[in-house]
mmJSON file of the N, C-alpha and C atoms, coordinates in Angstrom:
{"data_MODEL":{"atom_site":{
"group_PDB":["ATOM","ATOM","ATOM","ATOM","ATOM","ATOM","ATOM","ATOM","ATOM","ATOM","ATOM","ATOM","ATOM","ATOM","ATOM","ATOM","ATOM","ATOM","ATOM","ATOM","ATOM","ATOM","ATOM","ATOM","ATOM","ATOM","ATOM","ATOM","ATOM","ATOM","ATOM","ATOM","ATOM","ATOM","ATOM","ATOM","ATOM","ATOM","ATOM","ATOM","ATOM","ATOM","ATOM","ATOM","ATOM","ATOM","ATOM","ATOM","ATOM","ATOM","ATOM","ATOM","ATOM","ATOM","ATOM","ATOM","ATOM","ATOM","ATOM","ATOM","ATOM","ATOM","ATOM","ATOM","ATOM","ATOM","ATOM","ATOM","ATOM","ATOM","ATOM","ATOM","ATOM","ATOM","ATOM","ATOM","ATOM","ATOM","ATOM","ATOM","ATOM","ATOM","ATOM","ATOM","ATOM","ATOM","ATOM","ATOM","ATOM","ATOM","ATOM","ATOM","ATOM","ATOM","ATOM","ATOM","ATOM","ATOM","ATOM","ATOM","ATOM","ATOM","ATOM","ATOM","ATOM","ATOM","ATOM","ATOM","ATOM","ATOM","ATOM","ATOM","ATOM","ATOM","ATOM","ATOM","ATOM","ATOM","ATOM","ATOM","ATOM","ATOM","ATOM","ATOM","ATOM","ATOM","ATOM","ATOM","ATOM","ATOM","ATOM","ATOM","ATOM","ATOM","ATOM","ATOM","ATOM","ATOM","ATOM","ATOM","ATOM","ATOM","ATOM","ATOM","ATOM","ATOM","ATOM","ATOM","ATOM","ATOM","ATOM","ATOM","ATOM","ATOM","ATOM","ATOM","ATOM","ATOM","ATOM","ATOM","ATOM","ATOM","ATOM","ATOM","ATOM","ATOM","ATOM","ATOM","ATOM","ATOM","ATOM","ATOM","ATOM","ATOM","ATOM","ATOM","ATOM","ATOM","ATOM","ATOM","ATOM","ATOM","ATOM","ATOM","ATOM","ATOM","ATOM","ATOM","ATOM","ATOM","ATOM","ATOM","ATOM","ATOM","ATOM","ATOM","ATOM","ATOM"],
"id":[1,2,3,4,5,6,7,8,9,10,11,12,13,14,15,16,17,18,19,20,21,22,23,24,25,26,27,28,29,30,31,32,33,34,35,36,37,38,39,40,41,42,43,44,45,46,47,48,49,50,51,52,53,54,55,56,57,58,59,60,61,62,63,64,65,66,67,68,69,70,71,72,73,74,75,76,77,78,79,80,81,82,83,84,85,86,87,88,89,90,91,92,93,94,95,96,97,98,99,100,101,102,103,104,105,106,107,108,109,110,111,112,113,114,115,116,117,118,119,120,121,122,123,124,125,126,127,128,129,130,131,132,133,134,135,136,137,138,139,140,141,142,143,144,145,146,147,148,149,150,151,152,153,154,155,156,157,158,159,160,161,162,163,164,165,166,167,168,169,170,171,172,173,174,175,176,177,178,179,180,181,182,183,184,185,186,187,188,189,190,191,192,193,194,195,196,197,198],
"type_symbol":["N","C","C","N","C","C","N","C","C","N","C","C","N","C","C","N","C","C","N","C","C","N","C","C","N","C","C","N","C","C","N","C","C","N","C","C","N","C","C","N","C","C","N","C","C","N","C","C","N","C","C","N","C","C","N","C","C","N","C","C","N","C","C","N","C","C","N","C","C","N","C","C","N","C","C","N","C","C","N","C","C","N","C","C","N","C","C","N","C","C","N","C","C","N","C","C","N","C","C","N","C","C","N","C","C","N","C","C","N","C","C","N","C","C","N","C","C","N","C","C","N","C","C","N","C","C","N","C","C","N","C","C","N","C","C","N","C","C","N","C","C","N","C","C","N","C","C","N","C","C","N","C","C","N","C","C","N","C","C","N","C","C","N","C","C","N","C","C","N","C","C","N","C","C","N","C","C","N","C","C","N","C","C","N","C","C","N","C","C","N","C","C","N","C","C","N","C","C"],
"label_atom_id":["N","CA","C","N","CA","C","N","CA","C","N","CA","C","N","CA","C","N","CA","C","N","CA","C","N","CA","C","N","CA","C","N","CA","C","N","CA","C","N","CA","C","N","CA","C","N","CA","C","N","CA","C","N","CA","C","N","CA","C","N","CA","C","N","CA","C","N","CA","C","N","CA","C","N","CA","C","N","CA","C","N","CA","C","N","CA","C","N","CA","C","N","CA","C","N","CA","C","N","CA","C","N","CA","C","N","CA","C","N","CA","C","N","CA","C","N","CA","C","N","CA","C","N","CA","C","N","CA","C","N","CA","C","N","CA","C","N","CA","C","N","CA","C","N","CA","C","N","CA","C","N","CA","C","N","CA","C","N","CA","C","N","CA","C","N","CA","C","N","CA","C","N","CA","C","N","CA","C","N","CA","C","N","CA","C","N","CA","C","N","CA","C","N","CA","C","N","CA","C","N","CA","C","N","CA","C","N","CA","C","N","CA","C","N","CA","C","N","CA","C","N","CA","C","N","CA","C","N","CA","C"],
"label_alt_id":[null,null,null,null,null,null,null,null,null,null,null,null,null,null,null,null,null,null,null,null,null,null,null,null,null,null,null,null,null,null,null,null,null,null,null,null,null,null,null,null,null,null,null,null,null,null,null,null,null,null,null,null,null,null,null,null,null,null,null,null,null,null,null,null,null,null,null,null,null,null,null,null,null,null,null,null,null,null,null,null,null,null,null,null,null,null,null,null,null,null,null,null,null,null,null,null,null,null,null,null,null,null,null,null,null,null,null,null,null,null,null,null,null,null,null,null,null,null,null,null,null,null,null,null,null,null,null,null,null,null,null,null,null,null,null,null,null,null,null,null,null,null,null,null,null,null,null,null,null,null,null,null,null,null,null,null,null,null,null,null,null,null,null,null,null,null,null,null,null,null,null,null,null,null,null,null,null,null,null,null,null,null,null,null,null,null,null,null,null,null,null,null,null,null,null,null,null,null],
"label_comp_id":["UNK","UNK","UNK","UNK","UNK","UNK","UNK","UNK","UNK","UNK","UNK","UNK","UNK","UNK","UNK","UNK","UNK","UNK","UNK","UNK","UNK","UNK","UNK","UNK","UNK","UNK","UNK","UNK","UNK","UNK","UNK","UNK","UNK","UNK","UNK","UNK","UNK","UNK","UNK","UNK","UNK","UNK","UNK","UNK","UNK","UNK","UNK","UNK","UNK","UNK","UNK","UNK","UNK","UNK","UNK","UNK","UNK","UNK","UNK","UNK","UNK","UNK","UNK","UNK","UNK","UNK","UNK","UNK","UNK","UNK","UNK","UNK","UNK","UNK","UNK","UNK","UNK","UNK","UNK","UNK","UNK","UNK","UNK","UNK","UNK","UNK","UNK","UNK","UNK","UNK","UNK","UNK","UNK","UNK","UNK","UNK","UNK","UNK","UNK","UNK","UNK","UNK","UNK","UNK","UNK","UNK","UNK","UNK","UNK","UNK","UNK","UNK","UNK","UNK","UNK","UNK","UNK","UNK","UNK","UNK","UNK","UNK","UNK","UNK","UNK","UNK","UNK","UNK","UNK","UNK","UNK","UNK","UNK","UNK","UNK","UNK","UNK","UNK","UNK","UNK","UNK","UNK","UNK","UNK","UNK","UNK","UNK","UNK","UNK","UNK","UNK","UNK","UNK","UNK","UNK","UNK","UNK","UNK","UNK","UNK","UNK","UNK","UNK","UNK","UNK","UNK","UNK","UNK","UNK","UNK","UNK","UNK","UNK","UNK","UNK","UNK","UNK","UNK","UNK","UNK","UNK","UNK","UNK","UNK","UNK","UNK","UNK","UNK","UNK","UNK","UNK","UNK","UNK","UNK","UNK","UNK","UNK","UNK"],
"label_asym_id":["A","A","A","A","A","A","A","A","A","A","A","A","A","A","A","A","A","A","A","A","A","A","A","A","A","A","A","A","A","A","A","A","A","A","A","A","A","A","A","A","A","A","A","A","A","A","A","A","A","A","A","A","A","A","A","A","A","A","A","A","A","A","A","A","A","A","A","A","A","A","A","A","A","A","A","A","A","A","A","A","A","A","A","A","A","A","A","A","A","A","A","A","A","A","A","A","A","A","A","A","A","A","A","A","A","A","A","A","A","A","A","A","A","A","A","A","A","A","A","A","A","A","A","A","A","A","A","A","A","A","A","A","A","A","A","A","A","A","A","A","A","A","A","A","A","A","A","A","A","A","A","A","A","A","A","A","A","A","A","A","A","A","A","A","A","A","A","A","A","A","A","A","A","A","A","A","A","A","A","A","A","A","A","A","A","A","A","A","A","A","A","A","A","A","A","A","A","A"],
"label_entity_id":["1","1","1","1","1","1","1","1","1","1","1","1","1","1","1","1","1","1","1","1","1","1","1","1","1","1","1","1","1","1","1","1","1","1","1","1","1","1","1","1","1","1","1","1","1","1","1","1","1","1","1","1","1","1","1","1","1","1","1","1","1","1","1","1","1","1","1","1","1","1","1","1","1","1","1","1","1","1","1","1","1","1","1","1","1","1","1","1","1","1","1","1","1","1","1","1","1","1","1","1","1","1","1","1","1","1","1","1","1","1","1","1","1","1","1","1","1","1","1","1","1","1","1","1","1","1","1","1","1","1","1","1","1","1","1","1","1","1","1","1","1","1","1","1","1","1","1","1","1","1","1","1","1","1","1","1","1","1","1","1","1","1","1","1","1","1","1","1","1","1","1","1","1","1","1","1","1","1","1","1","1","1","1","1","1","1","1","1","1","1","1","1","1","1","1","1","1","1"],
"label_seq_id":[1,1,1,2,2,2,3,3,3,4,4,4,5,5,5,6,6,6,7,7,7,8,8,8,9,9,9,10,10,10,11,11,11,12,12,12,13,13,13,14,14,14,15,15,15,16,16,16,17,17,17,18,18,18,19,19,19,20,20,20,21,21,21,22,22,22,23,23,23,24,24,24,25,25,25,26,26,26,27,27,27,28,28,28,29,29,29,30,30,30,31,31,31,32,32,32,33,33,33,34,34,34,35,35,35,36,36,36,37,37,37,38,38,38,39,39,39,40,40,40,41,41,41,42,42,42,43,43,43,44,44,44,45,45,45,46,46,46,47,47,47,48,48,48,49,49,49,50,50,50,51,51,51,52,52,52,53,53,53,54,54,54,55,55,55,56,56,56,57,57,57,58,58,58,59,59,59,60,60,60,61,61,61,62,62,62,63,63,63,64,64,64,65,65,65,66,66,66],
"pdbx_PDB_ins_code":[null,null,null,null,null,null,null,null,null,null,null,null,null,null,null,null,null,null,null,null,null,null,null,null,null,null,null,null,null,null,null,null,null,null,null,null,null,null,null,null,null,null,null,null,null,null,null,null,null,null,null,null,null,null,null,null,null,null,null,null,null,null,null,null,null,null,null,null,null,null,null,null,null,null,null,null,null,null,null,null,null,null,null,null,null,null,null,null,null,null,null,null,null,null,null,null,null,null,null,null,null,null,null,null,null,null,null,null,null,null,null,null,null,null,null,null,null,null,null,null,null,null,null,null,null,null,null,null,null,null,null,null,null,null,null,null,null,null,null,null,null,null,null,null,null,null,null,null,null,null,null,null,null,null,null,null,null,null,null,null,null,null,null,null,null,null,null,null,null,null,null,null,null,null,null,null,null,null,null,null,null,null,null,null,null,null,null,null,null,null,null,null,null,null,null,null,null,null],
"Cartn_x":[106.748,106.37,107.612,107.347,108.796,107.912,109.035,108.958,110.094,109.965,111.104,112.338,111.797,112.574,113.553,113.32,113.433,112.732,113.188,111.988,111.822,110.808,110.69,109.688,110.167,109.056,108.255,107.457,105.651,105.873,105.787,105.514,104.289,103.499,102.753,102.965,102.704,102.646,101.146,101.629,100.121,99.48,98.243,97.417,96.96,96.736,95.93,96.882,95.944,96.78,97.955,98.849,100.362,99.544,101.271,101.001,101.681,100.876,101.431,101.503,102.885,103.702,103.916,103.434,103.966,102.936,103.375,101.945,101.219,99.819,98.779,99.388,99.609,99.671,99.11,98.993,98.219,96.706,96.192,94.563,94.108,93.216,92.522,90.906,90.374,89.08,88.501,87.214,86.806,85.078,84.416,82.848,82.686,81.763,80.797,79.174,78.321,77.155,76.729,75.405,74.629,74.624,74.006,74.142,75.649,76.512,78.249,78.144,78.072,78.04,77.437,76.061,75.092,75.887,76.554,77.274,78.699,79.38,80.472,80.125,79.526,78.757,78.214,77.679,76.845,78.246,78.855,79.911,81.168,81.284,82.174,81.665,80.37,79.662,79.433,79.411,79.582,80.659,81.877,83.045,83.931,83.224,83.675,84.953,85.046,85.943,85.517,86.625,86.382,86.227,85.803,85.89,87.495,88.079,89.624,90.155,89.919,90.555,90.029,88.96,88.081,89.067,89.384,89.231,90.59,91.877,93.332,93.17,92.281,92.634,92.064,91.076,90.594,91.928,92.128,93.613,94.952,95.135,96.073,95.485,94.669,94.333,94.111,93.849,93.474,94.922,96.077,97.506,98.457,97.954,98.339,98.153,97.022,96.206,97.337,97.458,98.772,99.568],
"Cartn_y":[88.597,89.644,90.223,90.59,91.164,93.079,93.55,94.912,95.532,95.508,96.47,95.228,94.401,92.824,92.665,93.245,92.857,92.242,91.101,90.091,90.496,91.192,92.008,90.742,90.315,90.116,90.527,89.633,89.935,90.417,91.584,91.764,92.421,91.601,92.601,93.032,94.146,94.527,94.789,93.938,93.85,95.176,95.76,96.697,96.544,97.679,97.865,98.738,99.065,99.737,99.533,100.686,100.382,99.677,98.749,98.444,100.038,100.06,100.791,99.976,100.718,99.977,98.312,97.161,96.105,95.356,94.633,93.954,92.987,93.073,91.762,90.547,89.738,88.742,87.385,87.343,86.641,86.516,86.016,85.933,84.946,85.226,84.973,84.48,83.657,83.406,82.609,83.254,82.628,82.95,82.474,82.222,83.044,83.73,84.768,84.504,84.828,84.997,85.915,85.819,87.047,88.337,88.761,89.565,90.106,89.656,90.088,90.863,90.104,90.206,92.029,91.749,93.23,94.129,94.016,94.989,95.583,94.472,95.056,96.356,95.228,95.924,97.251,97.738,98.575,100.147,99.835,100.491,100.295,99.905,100.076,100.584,100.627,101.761,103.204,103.139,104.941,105.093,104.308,104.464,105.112,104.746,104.28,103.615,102.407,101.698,100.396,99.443,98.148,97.318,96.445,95.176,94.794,95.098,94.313,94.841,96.36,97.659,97.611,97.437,97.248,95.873,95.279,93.804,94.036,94.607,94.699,95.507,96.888,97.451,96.81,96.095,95.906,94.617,93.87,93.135,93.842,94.638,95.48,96.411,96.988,97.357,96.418,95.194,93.995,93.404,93.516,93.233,94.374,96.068,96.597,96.741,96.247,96.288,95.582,94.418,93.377,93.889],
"Cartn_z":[66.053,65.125,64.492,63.113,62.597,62.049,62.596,62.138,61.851,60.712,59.721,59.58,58.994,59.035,60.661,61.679,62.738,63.754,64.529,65.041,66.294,66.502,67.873,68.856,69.932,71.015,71.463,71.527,72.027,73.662,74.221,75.486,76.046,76.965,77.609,78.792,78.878,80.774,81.428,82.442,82.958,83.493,83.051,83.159,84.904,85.021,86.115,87.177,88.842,89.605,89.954,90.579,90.739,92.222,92.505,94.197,95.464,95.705,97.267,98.161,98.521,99.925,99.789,100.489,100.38,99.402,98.883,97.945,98.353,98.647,99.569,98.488,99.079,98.658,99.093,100.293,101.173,101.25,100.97,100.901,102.458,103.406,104.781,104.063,104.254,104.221,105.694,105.83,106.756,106.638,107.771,107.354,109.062,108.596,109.609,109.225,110.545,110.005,109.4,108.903,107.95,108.688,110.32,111.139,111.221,111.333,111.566,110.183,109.155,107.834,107.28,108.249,107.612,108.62,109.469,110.46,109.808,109.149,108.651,107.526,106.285,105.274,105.45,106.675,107.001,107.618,108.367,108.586,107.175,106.838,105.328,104.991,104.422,103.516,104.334,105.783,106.379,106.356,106.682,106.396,104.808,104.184,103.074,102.912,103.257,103.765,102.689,101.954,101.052,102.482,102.218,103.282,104.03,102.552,102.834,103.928,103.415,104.367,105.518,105.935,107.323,108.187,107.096,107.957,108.331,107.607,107.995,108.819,109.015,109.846,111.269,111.221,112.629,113.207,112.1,112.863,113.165,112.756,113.187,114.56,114.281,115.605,116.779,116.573,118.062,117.868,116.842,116.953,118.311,117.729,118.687,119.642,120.07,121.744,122.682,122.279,122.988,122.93],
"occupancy":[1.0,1.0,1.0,1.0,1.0,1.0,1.0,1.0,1.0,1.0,1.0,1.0,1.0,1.0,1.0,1.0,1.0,1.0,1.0,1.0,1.0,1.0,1.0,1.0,1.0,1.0,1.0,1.0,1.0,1.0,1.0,1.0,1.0,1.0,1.0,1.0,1.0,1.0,1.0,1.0,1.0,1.0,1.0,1.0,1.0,1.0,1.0,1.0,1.0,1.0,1.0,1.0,1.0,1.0,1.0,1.0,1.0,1.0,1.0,1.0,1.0,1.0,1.0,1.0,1.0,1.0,1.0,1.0,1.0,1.0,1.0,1.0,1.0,1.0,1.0,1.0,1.0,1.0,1.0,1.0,1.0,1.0,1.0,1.0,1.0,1.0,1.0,1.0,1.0,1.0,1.0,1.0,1.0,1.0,1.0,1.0,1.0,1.0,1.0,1.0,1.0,1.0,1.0,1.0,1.0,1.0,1.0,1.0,1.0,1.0,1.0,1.0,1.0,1.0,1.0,1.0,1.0,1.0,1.0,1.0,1.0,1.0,1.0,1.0,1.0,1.0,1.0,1.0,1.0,1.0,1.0,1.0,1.0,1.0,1.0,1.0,1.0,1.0,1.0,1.0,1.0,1.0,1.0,1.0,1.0,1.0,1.0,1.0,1.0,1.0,1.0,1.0,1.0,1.0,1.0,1.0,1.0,1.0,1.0,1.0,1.0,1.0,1.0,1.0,1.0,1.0,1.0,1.0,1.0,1.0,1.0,1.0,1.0,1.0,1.0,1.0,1.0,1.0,1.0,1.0,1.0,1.0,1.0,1.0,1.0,1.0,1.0,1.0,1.0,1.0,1.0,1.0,1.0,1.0,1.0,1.0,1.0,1.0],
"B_iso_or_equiv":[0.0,0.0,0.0,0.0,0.0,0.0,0.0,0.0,0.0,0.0,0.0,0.0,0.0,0.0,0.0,0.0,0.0,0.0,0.0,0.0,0.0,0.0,0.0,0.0,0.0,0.0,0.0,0.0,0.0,0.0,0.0,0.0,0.0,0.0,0.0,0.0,0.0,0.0,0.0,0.0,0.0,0.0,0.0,0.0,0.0,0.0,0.0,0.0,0.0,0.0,0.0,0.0,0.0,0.0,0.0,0.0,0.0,0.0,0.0,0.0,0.0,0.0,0.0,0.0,0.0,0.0,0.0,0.0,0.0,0.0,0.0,0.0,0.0,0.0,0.0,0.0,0.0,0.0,0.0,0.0,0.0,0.0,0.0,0.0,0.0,0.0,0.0,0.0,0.0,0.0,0.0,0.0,0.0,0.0,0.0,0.0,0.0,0.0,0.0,0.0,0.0,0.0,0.0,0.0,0.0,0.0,0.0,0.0,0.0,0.0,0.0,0.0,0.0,0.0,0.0,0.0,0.0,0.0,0.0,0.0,0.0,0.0,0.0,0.0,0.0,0.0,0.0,0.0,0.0,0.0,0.0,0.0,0.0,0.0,0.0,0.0,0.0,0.0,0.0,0.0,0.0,0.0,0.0,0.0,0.0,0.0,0.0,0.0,0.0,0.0,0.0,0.0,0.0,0.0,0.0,0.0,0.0,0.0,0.0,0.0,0.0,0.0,0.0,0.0,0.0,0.0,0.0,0.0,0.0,0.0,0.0,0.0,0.0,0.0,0.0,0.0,0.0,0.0,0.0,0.0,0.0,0.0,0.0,0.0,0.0,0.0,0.0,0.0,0.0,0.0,0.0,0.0,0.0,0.0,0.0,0.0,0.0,0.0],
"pdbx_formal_charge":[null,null,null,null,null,null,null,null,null,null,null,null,null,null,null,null,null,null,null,null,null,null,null,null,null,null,null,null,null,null,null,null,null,null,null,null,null,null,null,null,null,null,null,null,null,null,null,null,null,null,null,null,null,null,null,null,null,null,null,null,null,null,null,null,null,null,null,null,null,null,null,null,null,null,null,null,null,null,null,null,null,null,null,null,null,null,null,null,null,null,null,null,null,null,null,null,null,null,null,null,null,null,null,null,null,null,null,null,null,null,null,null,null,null,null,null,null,null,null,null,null,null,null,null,null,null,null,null,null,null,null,null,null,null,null,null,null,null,null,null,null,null,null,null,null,null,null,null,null,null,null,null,null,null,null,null,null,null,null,null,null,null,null,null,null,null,null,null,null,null,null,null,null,null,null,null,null,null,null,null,null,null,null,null,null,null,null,null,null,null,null,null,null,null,null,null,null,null],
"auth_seq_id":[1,1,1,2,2,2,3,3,3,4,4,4,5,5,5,6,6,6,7,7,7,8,8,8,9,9,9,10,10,10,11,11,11,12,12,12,13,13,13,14,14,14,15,15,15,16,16,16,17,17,17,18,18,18,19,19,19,20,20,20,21,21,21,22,22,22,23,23,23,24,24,24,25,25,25,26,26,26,27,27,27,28,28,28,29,29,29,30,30,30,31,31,31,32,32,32,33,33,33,34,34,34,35,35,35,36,36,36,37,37,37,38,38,38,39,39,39,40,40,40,41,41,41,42,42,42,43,43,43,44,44,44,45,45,45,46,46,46,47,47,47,48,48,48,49,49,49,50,50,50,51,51,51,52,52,52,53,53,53,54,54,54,55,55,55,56,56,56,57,57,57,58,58,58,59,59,59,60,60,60,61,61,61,62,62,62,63,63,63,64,64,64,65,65,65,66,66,66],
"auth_comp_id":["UNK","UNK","UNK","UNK","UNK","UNK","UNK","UNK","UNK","UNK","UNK","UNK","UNK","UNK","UNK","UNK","UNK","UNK","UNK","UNK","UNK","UNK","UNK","UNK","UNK","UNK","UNK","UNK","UNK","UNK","UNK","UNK","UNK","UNK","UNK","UNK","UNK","UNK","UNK","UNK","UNK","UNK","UNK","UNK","UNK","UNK","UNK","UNK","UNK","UNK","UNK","UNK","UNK","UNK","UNK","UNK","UNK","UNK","UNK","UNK","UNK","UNK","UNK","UNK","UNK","UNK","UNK","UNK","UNK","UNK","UNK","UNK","UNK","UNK","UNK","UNK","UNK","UNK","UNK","UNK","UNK","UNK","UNK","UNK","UNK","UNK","UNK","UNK","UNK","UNK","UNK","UNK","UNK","UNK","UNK","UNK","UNK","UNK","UNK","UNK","UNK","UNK","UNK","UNK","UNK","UNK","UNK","UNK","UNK","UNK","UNK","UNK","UNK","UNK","UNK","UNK","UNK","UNK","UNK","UNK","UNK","UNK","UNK","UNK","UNK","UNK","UNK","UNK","UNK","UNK","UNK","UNK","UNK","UNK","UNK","UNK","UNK","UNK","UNK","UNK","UNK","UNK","UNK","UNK","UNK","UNK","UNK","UNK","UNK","UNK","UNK","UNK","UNK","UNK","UNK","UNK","UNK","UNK","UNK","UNK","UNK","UNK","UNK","UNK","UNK","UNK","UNK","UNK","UNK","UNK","UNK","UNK","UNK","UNK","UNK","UNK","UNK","UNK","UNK","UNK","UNK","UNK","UNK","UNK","UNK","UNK","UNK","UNK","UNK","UNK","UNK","UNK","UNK","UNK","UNK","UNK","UNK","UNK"],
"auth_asym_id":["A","A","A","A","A","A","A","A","A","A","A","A","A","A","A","A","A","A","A","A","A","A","A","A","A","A","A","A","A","A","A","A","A","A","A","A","A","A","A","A","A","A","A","A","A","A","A","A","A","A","A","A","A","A","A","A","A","A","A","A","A","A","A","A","A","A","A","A","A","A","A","A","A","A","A","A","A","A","A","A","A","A","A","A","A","A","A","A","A","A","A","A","A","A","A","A","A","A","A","A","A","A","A","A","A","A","A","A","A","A","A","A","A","A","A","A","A","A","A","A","A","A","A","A","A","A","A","A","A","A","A","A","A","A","A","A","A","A","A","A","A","A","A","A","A","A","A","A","A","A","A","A","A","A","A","A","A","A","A","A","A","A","A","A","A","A","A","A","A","A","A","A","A","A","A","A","A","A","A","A","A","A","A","A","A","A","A","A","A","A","A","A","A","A","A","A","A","A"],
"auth_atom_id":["N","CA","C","N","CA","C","N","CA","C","N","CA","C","N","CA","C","N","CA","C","N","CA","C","N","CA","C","N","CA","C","N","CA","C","N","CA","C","N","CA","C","N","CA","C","N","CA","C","N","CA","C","N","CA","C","N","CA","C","N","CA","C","N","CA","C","N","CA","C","N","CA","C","N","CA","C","N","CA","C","N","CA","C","N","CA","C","N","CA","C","N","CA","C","N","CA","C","N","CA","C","N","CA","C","N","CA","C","N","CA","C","N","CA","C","N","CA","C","N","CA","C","N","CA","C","N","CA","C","N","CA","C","N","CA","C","N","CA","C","N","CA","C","N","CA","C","N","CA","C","N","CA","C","N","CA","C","N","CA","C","N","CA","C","N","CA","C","N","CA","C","N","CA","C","N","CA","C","N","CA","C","N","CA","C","N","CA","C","N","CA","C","N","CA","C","N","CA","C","N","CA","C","N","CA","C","N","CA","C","N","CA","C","N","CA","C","N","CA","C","N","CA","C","N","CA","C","N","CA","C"],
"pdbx_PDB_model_num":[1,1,1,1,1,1,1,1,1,1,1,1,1,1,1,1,1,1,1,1,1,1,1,1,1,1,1,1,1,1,1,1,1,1,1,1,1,1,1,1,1,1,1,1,1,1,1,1,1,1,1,1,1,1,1,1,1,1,1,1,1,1,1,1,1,1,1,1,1,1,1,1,1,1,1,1,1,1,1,1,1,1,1,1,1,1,1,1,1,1,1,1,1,1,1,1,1,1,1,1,1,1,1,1,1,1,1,1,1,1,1,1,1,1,1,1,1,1,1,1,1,1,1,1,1,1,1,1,1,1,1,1,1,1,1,1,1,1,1,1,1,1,1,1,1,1,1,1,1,1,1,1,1,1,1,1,1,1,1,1,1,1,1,1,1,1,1,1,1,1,1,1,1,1,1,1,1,1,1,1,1,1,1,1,1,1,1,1,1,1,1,1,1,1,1,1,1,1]
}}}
């Protein structure tokens, strides 16, 4: 793009939330049944807790037990 006969570069910066603290970068998948499934679901939502957040915290907590 030229503005003011100067050829300025196209930059975007990517939109969205800042990161706090370290940045997930790592993605875990794994397969549970439907029952495990309606149990998590069911406490995240009294929690108000995302899944993600449920799931790091319960490995960190069975990390600190040891």
């Amino acid at each position: 793009q030229k503005l003011g006969g100067v050829e300025m570069e196209a930059t975007k910066k990517k939109m969205g939330r800042p990161v706090i603290g370290k940045p997930k970068t790592v993605e875990i998948k794994t397969r549970i049944d439907e029952d495990l499934e309606e149990k998590v679901r069911i406490y995240c939502e009294e929690k108000k807790l995302t899944r993600s957040d449920f799931l790091r915290n319960a490995i960190n907590r069975e990390l600190n037990e040891k």
